[in-house]
GROMACS .gro file of C-alpha atoms in nm:
model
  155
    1UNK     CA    1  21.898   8.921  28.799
    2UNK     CA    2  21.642   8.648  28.716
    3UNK     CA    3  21.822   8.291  28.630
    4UNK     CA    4  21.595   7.996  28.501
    5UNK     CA    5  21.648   7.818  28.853
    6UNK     CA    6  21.509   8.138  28.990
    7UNK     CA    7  21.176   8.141  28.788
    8UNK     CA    8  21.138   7.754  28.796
    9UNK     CA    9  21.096   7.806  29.177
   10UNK     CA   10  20.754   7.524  29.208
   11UNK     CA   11  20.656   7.262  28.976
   12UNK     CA   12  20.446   7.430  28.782
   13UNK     CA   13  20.697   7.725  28.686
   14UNK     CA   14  20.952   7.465  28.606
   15UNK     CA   15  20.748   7.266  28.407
   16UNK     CA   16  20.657   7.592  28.219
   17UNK     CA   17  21.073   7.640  28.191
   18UNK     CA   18  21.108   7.272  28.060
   19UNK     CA   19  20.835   7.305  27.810
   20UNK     CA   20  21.047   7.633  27.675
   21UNK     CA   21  21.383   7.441  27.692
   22UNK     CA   22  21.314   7.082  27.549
   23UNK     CA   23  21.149   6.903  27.262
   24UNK     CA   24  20.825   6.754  27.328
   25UNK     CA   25  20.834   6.400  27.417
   26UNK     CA   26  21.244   6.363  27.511
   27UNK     CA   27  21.231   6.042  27.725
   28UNK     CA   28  21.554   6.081  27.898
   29UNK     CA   29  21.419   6.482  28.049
   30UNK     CA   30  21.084   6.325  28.078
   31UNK     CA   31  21.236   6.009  28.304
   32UNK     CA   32  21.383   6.266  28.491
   33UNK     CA   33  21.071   6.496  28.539
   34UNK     CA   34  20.879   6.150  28.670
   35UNK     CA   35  21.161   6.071  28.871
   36UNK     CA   36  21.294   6.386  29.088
   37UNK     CA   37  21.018   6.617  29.001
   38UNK     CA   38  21.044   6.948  28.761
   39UNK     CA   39  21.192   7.172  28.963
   40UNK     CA   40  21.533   6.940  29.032
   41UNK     CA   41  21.534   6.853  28.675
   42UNK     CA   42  21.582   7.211  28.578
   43UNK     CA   43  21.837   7.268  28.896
   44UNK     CA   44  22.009   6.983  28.726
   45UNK     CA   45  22.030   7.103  28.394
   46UNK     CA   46  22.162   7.409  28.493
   47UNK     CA   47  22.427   7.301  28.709
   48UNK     CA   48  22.737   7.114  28.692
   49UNK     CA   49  22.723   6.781  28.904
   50UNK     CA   50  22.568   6.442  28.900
   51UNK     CA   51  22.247   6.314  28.689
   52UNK     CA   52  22.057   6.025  28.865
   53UNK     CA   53  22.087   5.719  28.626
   54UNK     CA   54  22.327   5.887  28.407
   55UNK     CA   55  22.694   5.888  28.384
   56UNK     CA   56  22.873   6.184  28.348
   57UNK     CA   57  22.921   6.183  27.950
   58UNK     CA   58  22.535   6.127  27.928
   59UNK     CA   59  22.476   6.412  28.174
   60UNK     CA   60  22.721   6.649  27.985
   61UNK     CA   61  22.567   6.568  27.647
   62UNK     CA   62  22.210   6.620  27.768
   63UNK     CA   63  22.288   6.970  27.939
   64UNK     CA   64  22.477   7.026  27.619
   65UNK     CA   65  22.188   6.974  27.404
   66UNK     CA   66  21.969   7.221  27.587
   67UNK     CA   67  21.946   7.586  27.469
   68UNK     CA   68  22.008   7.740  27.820
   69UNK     CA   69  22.133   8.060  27.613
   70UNK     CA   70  21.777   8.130  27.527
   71UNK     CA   71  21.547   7.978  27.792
   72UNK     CA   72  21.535   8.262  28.034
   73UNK     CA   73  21.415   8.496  27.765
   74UNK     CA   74  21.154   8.219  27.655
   75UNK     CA   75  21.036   8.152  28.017
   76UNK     CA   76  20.988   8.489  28.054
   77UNK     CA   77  20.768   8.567  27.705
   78UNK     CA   78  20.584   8.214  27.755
   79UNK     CA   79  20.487   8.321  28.166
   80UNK     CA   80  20.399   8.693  27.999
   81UNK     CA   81  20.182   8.574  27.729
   82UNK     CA   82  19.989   8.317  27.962
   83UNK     CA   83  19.943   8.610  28.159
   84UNK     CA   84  19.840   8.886  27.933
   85UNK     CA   85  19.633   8.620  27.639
   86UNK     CA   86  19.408   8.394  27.890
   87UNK     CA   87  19.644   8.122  27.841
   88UNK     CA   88  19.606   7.839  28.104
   89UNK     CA   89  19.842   7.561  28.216
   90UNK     CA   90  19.769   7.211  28.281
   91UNK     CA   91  20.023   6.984  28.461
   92UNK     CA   92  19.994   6.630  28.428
   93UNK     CA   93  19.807   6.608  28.812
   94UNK     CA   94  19.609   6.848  28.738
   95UNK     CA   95  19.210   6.813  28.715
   96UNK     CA   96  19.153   6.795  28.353
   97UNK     CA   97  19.436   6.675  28.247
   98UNK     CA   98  19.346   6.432  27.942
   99UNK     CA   99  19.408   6.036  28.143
  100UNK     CA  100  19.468   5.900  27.779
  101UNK     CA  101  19.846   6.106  27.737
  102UNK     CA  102  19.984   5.892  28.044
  103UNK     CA  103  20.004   5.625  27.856
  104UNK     CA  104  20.296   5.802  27.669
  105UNK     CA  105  20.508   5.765  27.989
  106UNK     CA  106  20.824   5.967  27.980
  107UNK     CA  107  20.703   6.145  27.668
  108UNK     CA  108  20.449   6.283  27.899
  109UNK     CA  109  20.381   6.649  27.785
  110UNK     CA  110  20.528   6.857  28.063
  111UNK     CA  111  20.263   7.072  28.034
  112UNK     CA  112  19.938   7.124  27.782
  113UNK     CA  113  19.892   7.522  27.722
  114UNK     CA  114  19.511   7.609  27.689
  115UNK     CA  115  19.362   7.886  27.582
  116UNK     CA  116  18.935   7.879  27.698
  117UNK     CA  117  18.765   7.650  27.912
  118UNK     CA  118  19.037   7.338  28.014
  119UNK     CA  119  18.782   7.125  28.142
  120UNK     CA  120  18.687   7.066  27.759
  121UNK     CA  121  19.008   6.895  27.704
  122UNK     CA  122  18.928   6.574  27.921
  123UNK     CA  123  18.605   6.523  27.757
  124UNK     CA  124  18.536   6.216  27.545
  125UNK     CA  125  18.802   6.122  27.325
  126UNK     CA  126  18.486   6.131  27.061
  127UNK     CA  127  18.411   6.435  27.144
  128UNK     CA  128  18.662   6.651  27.110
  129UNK     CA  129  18.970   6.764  26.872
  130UNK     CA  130  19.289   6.957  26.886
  131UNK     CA  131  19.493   7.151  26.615
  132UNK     CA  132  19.825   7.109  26.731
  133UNK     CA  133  20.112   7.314  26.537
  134UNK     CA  134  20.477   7.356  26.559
  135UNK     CA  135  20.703   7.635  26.736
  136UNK     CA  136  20.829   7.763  26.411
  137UNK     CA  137  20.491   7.744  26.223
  138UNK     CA  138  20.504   7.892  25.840
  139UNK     CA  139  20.284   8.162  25.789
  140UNK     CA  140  20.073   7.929  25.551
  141UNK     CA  141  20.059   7.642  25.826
  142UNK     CA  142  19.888   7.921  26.072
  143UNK     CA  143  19.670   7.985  25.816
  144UNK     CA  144  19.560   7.660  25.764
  145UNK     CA  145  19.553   7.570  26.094
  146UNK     CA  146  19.290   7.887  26.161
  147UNK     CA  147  19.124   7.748  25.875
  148UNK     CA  148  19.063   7.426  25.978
  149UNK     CA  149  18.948   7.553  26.342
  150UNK     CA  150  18.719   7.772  26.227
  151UNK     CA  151  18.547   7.503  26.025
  152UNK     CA  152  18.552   7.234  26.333
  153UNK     CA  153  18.421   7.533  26.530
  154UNK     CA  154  18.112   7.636  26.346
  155UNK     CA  155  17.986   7.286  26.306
   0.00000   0.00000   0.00000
């Protein structure tokens, strides 16, 4: 039986997990991330002991905060869907990866999902734009958001 541990096997996969499990932009999973790496933040999480440069209420709150419950289920769709749609990956080393969103720090997206050619991403700040929506977009806010790419798009 797949666990979360068990698919977050290398950093990529866990940062894949972590972008399932937490907000974007948590500093105190993101400090961890920069500190120990993805894959021993999510070992962490899911078990019961000691949190670097936490103390044990802190450590118990954040693992309690975290929808565990649902994050192997959501692993598994978001890995099946970047499979099956063309949907690339980019981890904050990677080639491509826009320079400008390390200045965030521990708010560091764990991951940017692409869909096309990723190199366009690290163009020119002037260059480029992004239509970023939420996980629980409306159906109106999708169809603005289509709107509003298909416009940028054709000119």
């Amino acid at each position: 039986m797949d666990t979360i541990t068990g698919l977050a096997k290398d950093e990529r996969a866990a940062r894949v997990a972590l972008s399932v499990l937490v907000e974007p932009g948590d500093p105190l999973t993101g400090r961890l991330v920069n500190s120990v790496g993805a894959v021993e933040t999510v070992r962490l999480l899911t078990s019961e002991g000691p949190v670097p440069a936490m103390s044990e209420d802190a450590a118990a709150l954040w693992r309690k905060r975290l929808p565990l419950e649902s994050s192997l289920e959501g692993t598994r769709f978001a890995r099946q869907a970047s499979e099956t749609q063309g949907i690339g990956v980019l981890l904050p080393n990677d080639e491509g990866f826009p320079a400008s969103l390390h200045d965030l720090g521990d708010r560091t997206p764990y991951v940017l999902w692409v869909k096309g050619v990723a190199s366009l991403v690290a163009c020119d700040v002037e260059e480029r734009f992004t239509v970023t929506g939420a996980r629980a977009a409306t159906s109106y806010g999708v169809h603005v958001a289509e709107s509003l790419a298909a416009d940028l798009a054709a000119s």
